[in-house]
Coordinates of C-alpha atoms and ligand atoms in Angstrom, one line a residue:
M1 CA 0.2 12.7 -31.6
N2 CA -3.4 12.5 -32.5
G3 CA -4.5 9.5 -30.3
F4 CA -4.3 6.2 -30.3
V5 CA -6.9 3.9 -31.8
V6 CA -6.6 -0.1 -31.2
L7 CA -6.7 -1.4 -35.2
F8 CA -6.8 -5.3 -34.4
L9 CA -5.6 -7.9 -31.6
F10 CA -4.6 -11.6 -32.8
G11 CA -4.7 -14.4 -30.6
L12 CA -2.5 -14.8 -26.9
S13 CA 0.4 -12.6 -27.8
V14 CA -1.8 -9.5 -28.0
R15 CA -0.1 -7.3 -30.1
A16 CA -2.3 -4.4 -30.1
E17 CA -1.1 -1.9 -33.4
I18 CA -2.6 0.9 -33.0
R19 CA -3.0 4.1 -34.9
T20 CA 0.6 5.4 -34.1
A21 CA 1.5 3.3 -30.8
V22 CA 1.5 -0.8 -30.5
I23 CA 1.7 -3.0 -27.5
D24 CA 3.8 -6.3 -28.3
K25 CA 2.7 -8.5 -25.2
Q26 CA 5.4 -10.7 -25.8
T27 CA 8.4 -8.4 -25.6
G28 CA 6.2 -6.1 -23.4
H29 CA 7.0 -2.4 -25.1
L30 CA 4.5 -0.1 -26.5
S31 CA 5.9 1.2 -29.0
V32 CA 5.3 4.8 -30.9
L33 CA 5.4 5.2 -34.7
K34 CA 7.8 7.9 -36.0
G35 CA 7.9 7.8 -39.5
Y36 CA 8.6 4.2 -40.5
R37 CA 10.6 3.9 -37.5
E38 CA 9.4 1.7 -34.2
D39 CA 10.8 3.9 -30.8
F40 CA 9.5 2.5 -27.8
V41 CA 8.0 4.5 -25.2
A42 CA 8.2 2.1 -22.8
W43 CA 8.3 -1.6 -21.8
A44 CA 7.5 -3.9 -19.1
N45 CA 8.4 -7.4 -18.3
F46 CA 5.8 -9.4 -16.0
T47 CA 7.0 -12.7 -14.7
D48 CA 3.8 -15.0 -13.0
D49 CA 5.1 -17.2 -10.1
I50 CA 2.3 -17.2 -8.0
T51 CA 2.1 -20.7 -7.6
T52 CA 5.7 -21.4 -6.5
S53 CA 6.6 -18.5 -4.2
G54 CA 3.6 -16.6 -4.4
W55 CA 4.3 -13.5 -5.7
S56 CA 4.6 -12.3 -9.1
F57 CA 6.6 -9.5 -10.6
L58 CA 6.3 -6.5 -12.9
E59 CA 8.4 -4.1 -14.0
V60 CA 8.0 -1.0 -16.2
T61 CA 10.1 1.6 -17.8
T62 CA 9.3 4.2 -19.6
R63 CA 11.8 6.5 -21.8
G64 CA 12.4 10.2 -20.7
H65 CA 12.9 11.5 -24.4
Y66 CA 8.9 11.0 -24.7
N67 CA 7.3 13.9 -22.8
D68 CA 5.6 12.6 -19.1
R69 CA 2.1 12.3 -19.8
L70 CA 2.9 10.1 -22.6
Q71 CA 5.2 8.1 -20.4
A72 CA 3.0 8.0 -17.8
Y73 CA -0.7 7.1 -19.9
A74 CA 1.8 4.6 -21.9
A75 CA 3.3 2.8 -18.2
G76 CA -0.3 2.6 -17.3
A77 CA -1.5 0.7 -20.5
L78 CA 1.3 -1.4 -21.1
E79 CA 0.7 -2.8 -16.9
A80 CA -3.4 -3.5 -18.0
V81 CA -1.9 -5.5 -21.1
V82 CA 0.7 -7.6 -19.1
T83 CA -1.4 -8.1 -16.0
S84 CA -5.0 -8.5 -17.7
Q85 CA -5.6 -11.6 -15.7
L86 CA -4.2 -10.9 -12.9
I87 CA -6.4 -7.7 -12.8
Y88 CA -9.7 -9.3 -13.7
N89 CA -9.1 -12.1 -10.7
N90 CA -8.3 -9.4 -8.0
W91 CA -11.0 -7.1 -8.9
M92 CA -13.6 -10.6 -8.7
N93 CA -12.3 -11.5 -5.7
T94 CA -12.3 -8.2 -3.9
L95 CA -14.4 -5.3 -6.0
M96 CA -17.2 -7.4 -7.5
G97 CA -20.6 -5.8 -6.1
Y98 CA -18.9 -2.6 -4.6
C99 CA -21.5 0.0 -5.5
E100 CA -21.9 -2.0 -8.5
P101 CA -24.6 -0.6 -10.9
D102 CA -27.9 -2.0 -8.9
T103 CA -26.9 -1.3 -5.7
V104 CA -25.7 2.4 -6.7
Q105 CA -29.2 3.7 -5.5
S106 CA -28.2 2.6 -1.7
G107 CA -27.8 6.0 -0.5
Y108 CA -24.1 5.2 0.9
C109 CA -22.9 4.3 -2.7
Q110 CA -24.2 7.6 -3.6
R111 CA -22.9 9.8 -1.2
L112 CA -19.5 8.0 -2.7
K113 CA -19.9 9.0 -6.1
A114 CA -20.6 12.5 -5.1
Y115 CA -18.3 13.0 -3.0
I116 CA -15.2 10.7 -5.7
T117 CA -16.8 13.0 -8.5
T118 CA -16.7 16.3 -6.8
N119 CA -12.9 15.5 -5.7
L120 CA -12.2 14.7 -9.1
Q121 CA -13.5 17.7 -10.4
W122 CA -11.6 19.8 -7.7
V123 CA -8.6 18.0 -8.6
M124 CA -8.5 18.1 -12.5
G125 CA -9.2 22.4 -11.8
Q126 CA -6.3 22.4 -9.6
I127 CA -4.3 20.8 -12.6
E128 CA -5.7 22.8 -15.0
E129 CA -5.3 26.2 -12.7
Q130 CA -1.6 25.8 -12.1
P131 CA 0.3 24.4 -14.5
D132 CA 3.9 25.2 -13.4
S133 CA 3.2 23.5 -9.8
A134 CA 5.5 20.4 -9.5
Y135 CA 2.9 19.2 -7.6
W136 CA 0.0 19.1 -9.6
H137 CA 1.9 17.5 -12.0
Q138 CA 2.5 14.5 -10.5
V139 CA -1.4 14.4 -9.4
H140 CA -1.9 14.1 -13.0
L141 CA 0.9 11.9 -14.3
S142 CA -0.6 9.7 -11.8
L143 CA -4.5 10.1 -12.8
L144 CA -3.3 9.8 -16.4
Q145 CA -1.2 6.6 -15.4
L146 CA -4.6 5.4 -14.1
K147 CA -6.3 6.5 -17.6
G148 CA -3.9 4.2 -19.4
L149 CA -4.8 1.4 -17.0
E150 CA -8.2 1.2 -17.7
D151 CA -7.9 2.2 -21.2
G152 CA -5.6 -0.4 -21.8
Y153 CA -7.7 -3.2 -19.9
H154 CA -10.1 -2.1 -22.2
E155 CA -7.8 -2.7 -25.1
Q156 CA -8.9 0.8 -26.0
L157 CA -6.4 3.4 -26.0
S158 CA -7.0 6.9 -26.4
F159 CA -4.5 9.1 -25.6
P160 CA -5.8 12.4 -23.2
E161 CA -4.7 15.4 -25.3
G162 CA -6.6 18.4 -22.4
K163 CA -8.9 16.9 -19.7
F164 CA -10.5 13.8 -19.0
S165 CA -12.3 12.0 -16.9
I166 CA -11.8 8.9 -14.3
N167 CA -15.0 6.4 -13.9
P168 CA -15.6 6.8 -10.2
F169 CA -16.5 3.3 -9.3
G170 CA -13.8 1.7 -12.3
F171 CA -9.9 1.0 -11.1
L172 CA -10.1 4.0 -9.3
L173 CA -11.4 1.9 -6.4
F174 CA -8.3 -0.2 -6.7
Q175 CA -6.1 2.3 -5.8
M176 CA -9.0 4.0 -3.3
G177 CA -8.8 0.7 -0.7
G178 CA -7.1 2.5 2.6
D179 CA -9.4 5.8 1.8
L180 CA -12.6 3.9 1.2
E181 CA -11.4 2.3 4.9
D182 CA -12.7 5.9 5.9
L183 CA -15.1 7.2 3.8
E184 CA -17.2 4.3 5.3
S185 CA -17.5 6.2 8.4
A186 CA -17.0 9.6 7.3
L187 CA -20.3 9.1 4.8
N188 CA -22.6 6.9 6.9
Q189 CA -22.1 3.2 5.0
S190 CA -24.2 1.2 7.6
S191 CA -22.1 -2.7 7.2
K192 CA -18.7 -1.0 7.3
S193 CA -15.9 -3.6 6.4
R194 CA -13.2 -2.7 9.4
P195 CA -14.3 -4.0 12.5
L196 CA -13.4 -2.3 15.5
G197 CA -9.4 -2.2 16.1
S198 CA -8.9 -4.4 13.6
G199 CA -5.3 -4.0 13.2
S200 CA -4.0 -3.4 9.4
C201 CA -0.1 -4.0 8.9
S202 CA 3.6 -4.5 11.8
A203 CA 5.9 -2.7 11.5
L204 CA 9.9 -2.8 12.6
I205 CA 12.9 -0.3 11.8
K206 CA 15.8 -2.2 14.0
L207 CA 19.4 -1.3 14.0
L208 CA 21.6 -4.6 14.3
P209 CA 24.1 -4.7 17.6
N210 CA 27.1 -2.0 16.6
N211 CA 24.8 -0.2 14.6
K212 CA 26.4 -2.8 11.2
D213 CA 22.9 -2.3 9.5
L214 CA 19.3 -0.5 9.8
L215 CA 16.8 -2.9 8.1
V216 CA 13.6 -2.1 7.6
S217 CA 10.5 -3.8 7.9
H218 CA 6.6 -4.7 7.2
D219 CA 3.6 -6.9 7.5
T220 CA 0.6 -6.2 5.4
W221 CA -2.0 -7.0 7.7
S222 CA -5.0 -7.5 5.7
N223 CA -8.4 -9.8 4.6
Y224 CA -7.2 -13.2 3.1
K225 CA -9.0 -12.2 -0.6
Y226 CA -6.6 -9.3 -0.8
M227 CA -3.5 -12.0 -1.7
L228 CA -3.1 -12.3 -5.2
R229 CA 0.1 -10.1 -5.6
I230 CA 2.8 -8.5 -7.7
M231 CA 5.9 -6.9 -6.8
K232 CA 6.9 -4.2 -8.6
K233 CA 9.7 -1.9 -10.0
Y234 CA 8.5 1.2 -11.4
N235 CA 11.3 3.2 -13.3
F236 CA 9.7 6.3 -14.1
A237 CA 11.6 9.0 -16.2
F238 CA 9.5 12.2 -14.9
R239 CA 10.4 15.6 -14.6
V240 CA 9.9 17.6 -11.5
S241 CA 8.6 20.5 -13.6
P242 CA 5.4 20.1 -16.6
T243 CA 7.7 22.5 -18.6
G244 CA 10.9 19.9 -17.9
G245 CA 14.2 19.8 -15.9
D246 CA 15.3 17.0 -13.5
V247 CA 14.1 13.7 -13.3
V248 CA 11.9 13.1 -10.1
P249 CA 14.0 12.3 -7.0
G250 CA 11.9 9.3 -6.9
G251 CA 11.8 8.3 -10.2
T252 CA 12.6 4.7 -9.7
Q253 CA 10.4 2.4 -7.1
A254 CA 10.3 -0.9 -5.4
F255 CA 7.5 -1.8 -3.8
S256 CA 4.9 -4.6 -2.9
S257 CA 1.7 -4.3 -4.5
Y258 CA -1.6 -5.6 -6.3
P259 CA -2.9 -6.3 -9.8
G260 CA -4.4 -3.3 -11.2
S261 CA -3.2 -0.8 -8.0
I262 CA -0.5 1.9 -9.3
F263 CA 1.1 2.3 -6.0
S264 CA 1.7 -0.2 -3.2
G265 CA -1.6 0.3 -0.9
D266 CA 0.5 -2.1 2.4
D267 CA 2.4 0.7 2.0
F268 CA 6.2 -0.2 1.5
Y269 CA 8.7 1.4 -1.1
I270 CA 12.4 1.8 -1.9
M271 CA 13.4 4.6 -4.1
S272 CA 16.4 6.1 -5.9
S273 CA 16.1 8.9 -3.6
G274 CA 17.5 6.8 -1.0
L275 CA 13.8 7.1 0.9
V276 CA 12.3 3.5 2.6
T277 CA 8.3 4.5 3.4
L278 CA 6.2 2.5 4.7
E279 CA 3.2 2.9 7.5
T280 CA 0.5 0.9 9.3
T281 CA -3.0 2.4 9.6
I282 CA -4.3 4.1 12.5
G283 CA -7.4 4.8 11.9
N284 CA -10.2 7.6 13.7
S285 CA -12.0 6.6 16.4
N286 CA -14.0 10.4 17.2
P287 CA -17.0 10.6 15.1
A288 CA -16.6 14.5 15.7
L289 CA -13.5 14.3 13.1
W290 CA -15.6 13.3 10.3
K291 CA -17.1 17.0 9.6
F292 CA -12.8 17.2 8.1
V293 CA -13.6 14.7 5.1
Q294 CA -14.5 16.7 2.5
P295 CA -13.8 16.4 -1.3
T296 CA -12.6 20.1 -1.6
G297 CA -9.4 21.1 -0.9
A298 CA -8.2 17.4 -0.4
V299 CA -6.4 15.3 -2.3
M300 CA -6.8 11.3 -1.7
E301 CA -4.6 9.4 0.3
W302 CA -2.9 7.2 -2.6
L303 CA -2.3 10.5 -4.9
R304 CA -0.7 12.1 -1.9
N305 CA 1.3 8.9 -1.4
I306 CA 2.9 8.6 -4.7
V307 CA 3.1 12.8 -4.9
A308 CA 5.4 12.7 -1.8
N309 CA 7.1 9.6 -3.0
R310 CA 8.1 10.8 -6.4
L311 CA 9.3 14.6 -5.2
A312 CA 11.0 13.9 -2.0
T313 CA 14.8 14.4 -1.1
T314 CA 14.7 14.1 2.7
G315 CA 11.8 12.7 5.2
K316 CA 11.2 16.2 5.3
E317 CA 10.7 17.1 2.4
W318 CA 8.0 13.9 2.2
A319 CA 5.8 15.2 5.1
E320 CA 5.6 18.7 3.9
I321 CA 4.7 17.0 1.1
F322 CA 2.0 14.4 1.8
S323 CA 0.8 17.1 4.3
K324 CA -0.9 19.5 2.0
Y325 CA -4.4 19.1 1.0
N326 CA -5.0 16.1 4.0
S327 CA -8.2 14.0 3.0
G328 CA -8.6 12.5 6.3
T329 CA -8.9 9.3 4.4
Y330 CA -6.5 6.3 5.0
N331 CA -5.4 7.3 8.8
N332 CA -2.0 6.2 8.8
Q333 CA 1.3 6.0 10.7
W334 CA 4.0 6.7 8.1
M335 CA 7.9 5.9 8.9
I336 CA 10.0 7.8 6.3
V337 CA 13.7 6.5 6.5
D338 CA 16.7 8.3 4.8
Y339 CA 19.5 5.7 4.1
N340 CA 21.5 8.6 2.7
H341 CA 21.9 9.3 6.6
F342 CA 23.1 6.2 7.1
T343 CA 26.9 4.6 7.5
P344 CA 27.3 1.2 8.4
G345 CA 28.4 1.5 12.1
M346 CA 27.5 5.3 12.7
R347 CA 27.3 6.5 16.6
D348 CA 25.4 8.9 16.3
G349 CA 23.6 11.4 14.2
S350 CA 21.3 14.2 15.1
E351 CA 18.8 14.3 12.1
G352 CA 17.5 13.6 9.3
L353 CA 17.7 8.8 9.1
F354 CA 14.3 9.0 10.7
V355 CA 10.7 10.6 10.4
V356 CA 7.6 9.5 11.8
L357 CA 4.0 10.9 10.8
E358 CA 0.4 10.5 11.9
Q359 CA -2.5 12.0 10.0
I360 CA -6.1 11.8 11.2
P361 CA -8.7 14.1 9.6
G362 CA -8.5 17.8 10.7
M363 CA -4.4 16.8 11.7
I364 CA -1.2 15.5 10.7
V365 CA 1.9 15.5 13.1
Y366 CA 5.6 14.6 12.1
T367 CA 8.4 15.3 14.1
D368 CA 12.3 13.6 13.2
K369 CA 12.7 10.7 15.3
T370 CA 16.4 9.9 14.4
T371 CA 18.1 10.4 18.1
E372 CA 15.0 8.1 19.2
L373 CA 15.8 5.7 16.9
L374 CA 19.0 5.7 17.4
E375 CA 19.1 5.3 21.5
K376 CA 16.4 2.5 21.3
G377 CA 17.6 0.8 18.9
Y378 CA 14.4 0.0 17.0
W379 CA 11.3 1.8 15.9
A380 CA 7.6 -0.7 16.0
S381 CA 4.5 0.8 14.4
Y382 CA 1.5 -1.2 15.0
N383 CA -2.1 0.8 14.5
I384 CA -1.6 2.9 17.2
P385 CA -0.9 6.6 17.7
Y386 CA 2.5 7.8 18.5
Y387 CA 1.5 11.0 19.2
V388 CA -0.6 12.5 21.8
D389 CA -2.6 14.7 20.3
I390 CA -3.2 12.3 17.7
Y391 CA -3.7 9.6 20.2
N392 CA -6.2 11.7 21.9
A393 CA -7.7 13.4 19.2
S394 CA -9.0 10.6 17.5
G395 CA -10.2 8.7 20.4
C396 CA -8.0 6.4 21.5
N397 CA -8.2 7.4 25.6
E398 CA -12.2 6.4 24.9
L399 CA -11.4 3.2 24.0
V400 CA -8.8 2.1 26.3
E401 CA -11.7 2.9 29.1
E402 CA -14.4 0.6 27.3
F403 CA -11.8 -2.2 26.3
G404 CA -8.7 -1.7 28.1
S405 CA -5.0 -1.5 27.8
W406 CA -5.3 -3.3 24.4
F407 CA -5.8 -0.1 22.7
S408 CA -2.8 1.5 24.7
L409 CA 0.3 2.8 22.8
D410 CA 2.5 1.0 25.4
Q411 CA 0.5 -2.3 26.6
N412 CA -1.0 -3.4 23.1
P413 CA -0.4 -7.1 22.6
R414 CA 2.4 -6.1 19.7
A415 CA 3.8 -3.7 22.0
Q416 CA 5.0 -5.5 24.5
I417 CA 6.0 -8.6 22.2
F418 CA 8.1 -6.3 20.1
R419 CA 9.6 -4.9 22.7
R420 CA 10.9 -8.2 24.6
D421 CA 11.7 -10.0 20.9
Q422 CA 13.6 -7.2 19.1
T423 CA 16.3 -7.6 21.0
D424 CA 17.3 -11.1 19.7
V425 CA 17.4 -9.5 15.8
T426 CA 20.9 -9.5 15.1
D427 CA 21.0 -10.2 11.1
V428 CA 18.1 -10.7 8.4
D429 CA 17.5 -14.0 9.0
S430 CA 16.3 -13.6 13.2
M431 CA 14.1 -10.3 11.9
V432 CA 12.4 -12.4 9.4
L433 CA 11.8 -14.9 11.7
L434 CA 10.4 -11.7 14.2
M435 CA 8.3 -10.2 11.7
R436 CA 6.8 -13.6 11.0
Y437 CA 6.4 -14.4 14.5
N438 CA 3.0 -15.9 15.7
N439 CA 2.9 -18.4 18.7
F440 CA -0.3 -17.8 19.9
K441 CA -1.8 -20.4 22.1
E442 CA 1.8 -20.7 23.8
D443 CA 3.2 -16.5 24.5
P444 CA 1.4 -15.6 27.6
L445 CA 1.6 -12.0 25.7
S446 CA -1.1 -13.1 23.1
R447 CA -3.2 -14.1 25.9
Y448 CA -6.2 -11.5 26.7
D449 CA -7.9 -12.4 29.3
G450 CA -11.6 -10.3 28.3
C451 CA -11.6 -13.2 25.3
D452 CA -12.8 -17.2 25.5
P453 CA -10.4 -18.5 24.9
P454 CA -8.1 -16.5 26.4
W455 CA -5.1 -16.9 23.7
N456 CA -6.0 -15.2 20.4
G457 CA -4.8 -15.1 17.0
E458 CA -5.1 -11.7 16.5
N459 CA -2.2 -10.7 19.5
A460 CA 0.6 -11.7 17.6
I461 CA 3.4 -9.4 14.9
S462 CA 1.4 -11.5 12.3
A463 CA -2.3 -12.2 13.0
R464 CA -4.0 -15.3 11.9
S465 CA -7.3 -14.8 13.2
D466 CA -8.5 -17.6 11.0
L467 CA -7.7 -19.7 14.2
N468 CA -9.5 -18.0 16.7
P469 CA -12.8 -20.5 16.8
A470 CA -15.5 -18.9 15.8
N471 CA -17.7 -20.0 19.2
G472 CA -15.2 -17.9 21.0
T473 CA -16.5 -14.7 23.0
Y474 CA -15.0 -12.2 22.3
P475 CA -15.4 -8.3 23.4
F476 CA -14.3 -6.2 20.4
G477 CA -14.3 -7.4 16.4
A478 CA -10.5 -7.5 15.7
L479 CA -10.9 -10.5 18.2
K480 CA -13.3 -12.1 16.4
Q481 CA -12.5 -15.3 13.6
R482 CA -12.0 -13.0 10.7
P483 CA -10.7 -13.9 6.9
H484 CA -8.2 -11.8 8.5
G485 CA -4.1 -11.8 9.0
G486 CA -0.9 -11.0 8.1
T487 CA -0.4 -12.1 4.4
D488 CA 3.0 -11.4 4.0
M489 CA 6.0 -9.8 5.4
K490 CA 8.9 -7.7 3.0
L491 CA 12.7 -6.3 4.3
T492 CA 15.5 -4.5 2.6
S493 CA 18.5 -3.3 4.6
Y494 CA 21.6 -0.7 4.0
G495 CA 23.3 -3.7 1.9
M496 CA 20.0 -4.0 -0.6
F497 CA 18.4 -1.0 -0.5
R498 CA 20.0 0.3 -3.7
D499 CA 19.2 -2.5 -5.8
F500 CA 15.7 -2.4 -4.9
A501 CA 16.3 -5.3 -3.3
M502 CA 14.0 -7.1 -0.3
V503 CA 13.5 -10.4 1.3
A504 CA 10.1 -11.3 0.7
V505 CA 7.1 -13.6 2.1
S506 CA 3.4 -14.0 0.4
G507 CA 0.6 -15.3 2.5
P508 CA -0.4 -16.1 5.9
T509 CA 2.3 -17.1 8.9
W510 CA 3.3 -20.7 9.4
D511 CA 5.7 -20.8 11.3
Q512 CA 4.5 -21.8 14.4
V513 CA 0.9 -22.8 13.4
P514 CA -0.7 -24.7 10.6
P515 CA -0.9 -23.0 6.6
F516 CA -3.5 -21.6 5.7
Q517 CA -6.2 -23.5 3.0
W518 CA -8.6 -22.3 1.4
S519 CA -10.8 -25.5 1.0
T520 CA -10.2 -27.0 4.3
S521 CA -11.0 -23.0 6.4
P522 CA -14.1 -21.9 7.6
Y523 CA -13.6 -19.2 4.2
R524 CA -13.4 -21.8 1.6
D525 CA -16.9 -20.4 -0.6
L526 CA -15.2 -16.7 -0.3
P527 CA -14.2 -15.5 -3.7
H528 CA -10.6 -16.4 -4.3
I529 CA -10.3 -17.0 -7.9
G530 CA -6.4 -17.8 -9.2
H531 CA -4.9 -18.4 -5.2
P532 CA -3.2 -21.1 -4.6
D533 CA -5.1 -23.4 -2.7
T534 CA -2.5 -23.7 0.4
W535 CA -0.3 -20.9 1.3
M536 CA 3.3 -22.0 2.5
F537 CA 6.4 -19.9 0.7
K538 CA 9.1 -19.7 1.9
P539 CA 11.0 -16.2 1.6
I540 CA 12.7 -15.1 -1.8
T541 CA 14.6 -12.1 -2.3
V542 CA 13.5 -10.2 -4.8
T543 CA 15.9 -8.7 -7.6
W544 CA 15.5 -7.0 -10.9
S545 CA 16.8 -7.1 -13.8
N546 CA 17.1 -3.6 -14.5
Ligands
LIG1 C1 -23.5 11.0 9.0 O1 -24.5 10.9 9.5 C2 -24.5 11.4 10.8 C3 -24.4 11.5 12.2 O2 -26.5 10.4 12.4 C4 -24.4 13.1 10.5 O3 -24.5 13.9 11.6 C5 -23.5 13.1 9.3 O4 -24.4 14.5 9.0 C6 -23.8 12.1 8.0 N1 -23.1 12.2 7.2 C7 -23.3 12.2 5.8 C8 -21.9 12.4 5.1 O5 -24.4 11.8 5.4
LIG2 C1 -4.0 13.4 26.4 O1 -5.0 12.9 26.9 C2 -4.9 12.3 28.6 C3 -5.6 11.4 29.3 O2 -7.3 12.0 29.0 C4 -4.6 14.0 29.3 O3 -4.1 13.4 30.5 C5 -3.5 14.4 28.5 O4 -3.0 15.6 29.4 C6 -4.0 14.9 27.1 N1 -2.3 15.4 26.7 C7 -3.2 16.0 25.5 C8 -1.4 16.9 25.1 O5 -3.8 16.5 25.0
LIG3 C1 -16.6 -23.9 20.7 O1 -16.6 -25.2 19.8 C2 -16.0 -26.3 19.7 C3 -15.4 -26.8 19.4 O2 -16.6 -27.5 17.8 C4 -16.5 -27.1 20.9 O3 -14.8 -27.7 21.5 C5 -16.2 -25.9 22.2 O4 -16.7 -26.6 23.1 C6 -17.1 -24.7 21.5 N1 -16.9 -24.2 23.3 C7 -18.2 -23.5 23.6 C8 -18.1 -22.0 24.6 O5 -19.0 -23.6 22.9

């Protein structure tokens, strides 16, 4: 394969005839010409249902008789071609102006560019120096997929045979959303995007009565500008080793994602290994730890996440792989559920079903929490570290001293709501209700007496910070009126995970509160190209054709 060159494109059905590869936008096939025969390397199937369900759906499948690197590049290129309109919209809504050329001279953007460039150089160096490493092979493939994504979007395919470069402020930024939250602090960005205490996601893992099922659910919390969504399923036939052999255990994955992102970011994944992985963000409030954020010896979180998801067969293995080369960025509490260790009605189990990992700069702690899950019947996650070493080191005691028990593991509003209401969960529907719950004007647990008014839309399982009055008095940033809240819900079960199926809801909750509408909200002037105006979508069941 001597590289691809786009020869022609025509009309709406972009049929990119390339010297040796063809992308047919109508069939979603990327084929290579072998003599006179076309044989496809990868295919993609994309359906945009955003106006009716709030979701679009993408499946990308690659074929194992092509080498992994070509599969990865083709997967990226195909995804970009079939989702290019959404990628454009998402870029305009979320990244336009982020260190773009005229602001690139700002001190922060220069430091960020230096960090990214040095980090990528170090990573590329490892890939070159360790050609037999399973770990670096997966990193390499992820960067090739990203390269394919960017090349495909620009309709300039050129498969890199050897070294290649990644634009630091190009589509890499779509992958770095979480990493950037911490890099902004570590690199002294003066206007940080994350207000103090701002929650980022709620999660609940719940055993139904008599352990008849194990439900795993996640709500993304984010700025409303990120609501253009693609539910993705990747079927990749990558090998564990760069020299061939077995296909990776997590080669097939379904996950909630975004245009231009080749991982989840939320994060919520169902994998062919039988693992389901998810996280909520814990962040870091101790400035002394930022010295551990260094561009060499570190792999950005989005890549460690992908590599662990592909290679791990157990929760412990996942944690071991993820813990290598801690970047100290996108600091999260990760939950790894291993359905291989669950059987409906199981009475006991000592380990293997559930692992909890927490990362901050310079430190990662993980342990098996199977026993605790079976004893308590649930695990709730709401942006506060569980492990005392992580809690103390990341500055949480100081937050409690300054602002009170809102920042404590036990007394945070969501800790209390989950504790009180998880006993009402008896099936999928009641779990969805809890994950979408926000009755902040009525529920005493949503009150925060340091605020005026005392009730607060942030203090619920699915936040609606847009409903807080603009003229209220709030002790810290998270409680202010903001275009921020729970922007989705995903749930899977023992019955569903094998088919990569889930129940999902897109957009801010409207169960006990009015639906979010851009045109009548205080945020009507923020960019939201391609968004529905009113977010009033019901739960759907996500299934796949392949
Ligand atoms: C950020 O600011 C702190 C305090 O002024 C300083 O110690 C640190 O070196 C700065 N970091 C960077 C990357 O500029
Ligand atoms: C964590 O901090 C609390 C409060 O300062 C202290 O009582 C406790 O001993 C600390 N625990 C560890 C393991 O550092
Ligand atoms: C805030 O605005 C609302 C509606 O405009 C008004 O009714 C209320 O009195 C204001 N509160 C304060 C504290 O200014």
